[in-house]
Amino acid sequence: MDPLTWLLIPLATIFMASIWGMVAGRPRRAHDVTDVERYDRFRSTLARMTS
């Protein structure tokens, strides 16, 4: 039974880390695509300014 107890420690750690990752993670935003498009426009504007 002792070897099974030692296996329980890593399994419990993995389980708690996955729970913590879901709870503490940053929320996903639905408008990420618009942010990327805005960044691309900003980058192209800077490229035109330096040229």
PDB file of C-alpha atoms in Angstrom:
ATOM      1  CA  MET A   1       0.000   0.000   0.000  1.00  0.00           C
ATOM      2  CA  ASP A   2       2.929   2.366   0.611  1.00  0.00           C
ATOM      3  CA  PRO A   3       4.006   2.475  -3.067  1.00  0.00           C
ATOM      4  CA  LEU A   4       0.456   3.428  -4.033  1.00  0.00           C
ATOM      5  CA  THR A   5       0.540   6.245  -1.498  1.00  0.00           C
ATOM      6  CA  TRP A   6       3.685   7.646  -3.132  1.00  0.00           C
ATOM      7  CA  LEU A   7       1.914   7.560  -6.486  1.00  0.00           C
ATOM      8  CA  LEU A   8      -0.966   9.512  -4.995  1.00  0.00           C
ATOM      9  CA  ILE A   9       1.241  12.544  -4.261  1.00  0.00           C
ATOM     10  CA  PRO A  10       2.207  13.284  -7.915  1.00  0.00           C
ATOM     11  CA  LEU A  11      -1.322  12.545  -9.124  1.00  0.00           C
ATOM     12  CA  ALA A  12      -2.804  14.912  -6.558  1.00  0.00           C
ATOM     13  CA  THR A  13      -0.246  17.555  -7.503  1.00  0.00           C
ATOM     14  CA  ILE A  14      -1.124  17.265 -11.193  1.00  0.00           C
ATOM     15  CA  PHE A  15      -4.834  17.446 -10.408  1.00  0.00           C
ATOM     16  CA  MET A  16      -4.490  20.511  -8.184  1.00  0.00           C
ATOM     17  CA  ALA A  17      -2.208  22.239 -10.710  1.00  0.00           C
ATOM     18  CA  SER A  18      -4.773  21.718 -13.449  1.00  0.00           C
ATOM     19  CA  ILE A  19      -7.546  23.107 -11.249  1.00  0.00           C
ATOM     20  CA  TRP A  20      -5.377  26.091 -10.303  1.00  0.00           C
ATOM     21  CA  GLY A  21      -4.512  26.697 -13.959  1.00  0.00           C
ATOM     22  CA  MET A  22      -8.159  26.835 -14.936  1.00  0.00           C
ATOM     23  CA  VAL A  23      -9.119  29.146 -12.077  1.00  0.00           C
ATOM     24  CA  ALA A  24      -6.111  31.472 -12.076  1.00  0.00           C
ATOM     25  CA  GLY A  25      -5.641  31.698 -15.836  1.00  0.00           C
ATOM     26  CA  ARG A  26      -6.361  34.853 -17.741  1.00  0.00           C
ATOM     27  CA  PRO A  27      -9.809  34.929 -19.291  1.00  0.00           C
ATOM     28  CA  ARG A  28      -9.857  34.625 -23.052  1.00  0.00           C
ATOM     29  CA  ARG A  29     -11.185  37.600 -24.908  1.00  0.00           C
ATOM     30  CA  ALA A  30     -13.511  37.204 -27.866  1.00  0.00           C
ATOM     31  CA  HIS A  31     -12.114  40.206 -29.758  1.00  0.00           C
ATOM     32  CA  ASP A  32      -8.500  39.075 -30.092  1.00  0.00           C
ATOM     33  CA  VAL A  33      -8.779  39.165 -33.885  1.00  0.00           C
ATOM     34  CA  THR A  34      -9.518  42.876 -33.881  1.00  0.00           C
ATOM     35  CA  ASP A  35      -6.511  43.448 -31.626  1.00  0.00           C
ATOM     36  CA  VAL A  36      -4.283  41.611 -34.104  1.00  0.00           C
ATOM     37  CA  GLU A  37      -5.689  43.620 -36.998  1.00  0.00           C
ATOM     38  CA  ARG A  38      -5.103  46.837 -35.052  1.00  0.00           C
ATOM     39  CA  TYR A  39      -1.509  45.803 -34.349  1.00  0.00           C
ATOM     40  CA  ASP A  40      -0.937  45.043 -38.034  1.00  0.00           C
ATOM     41  CA  ARG A  41      -2.214  48.481 -39.017  1.00  0.00           C
ATOM     42  CA  PHE A  42      -0.018  50.104 -36.375  1.00  0.00           C
ATOM     43  CA  ARG A  43       3.033  48.175 -37.561  1.00  0.00           C
ATOM     44  CA  SER A  44       2.415  49.100 -41.197  1.00  0.00           C
ATOM     45  CA  THR A  45       2.024  52.751 -40.217  1.00  0.00           C
ATOM     46  CA  LEU A  46       5.333  52.693 -38.376  1.00  0.00           C
ATOM     47  CA  ALA A  47       6.992  51.019 -41.348  1.00  0.00           C
ATOM     48  CA  ARG A  48       5.740  53.765 -43.664  1.00  0.00           C
ATOM     49  CA  MET A  49       6.975  56.437 -41.250  1.00  0.00           C
ATOM     50  CA  THR A  50      10.506  55.021 -41.089  1.00  0.00           C
ATOM     51  CA  SER A  51      10.784  54.519 -44.861  1.00  0.00           C
TER      52      SER A  51
END
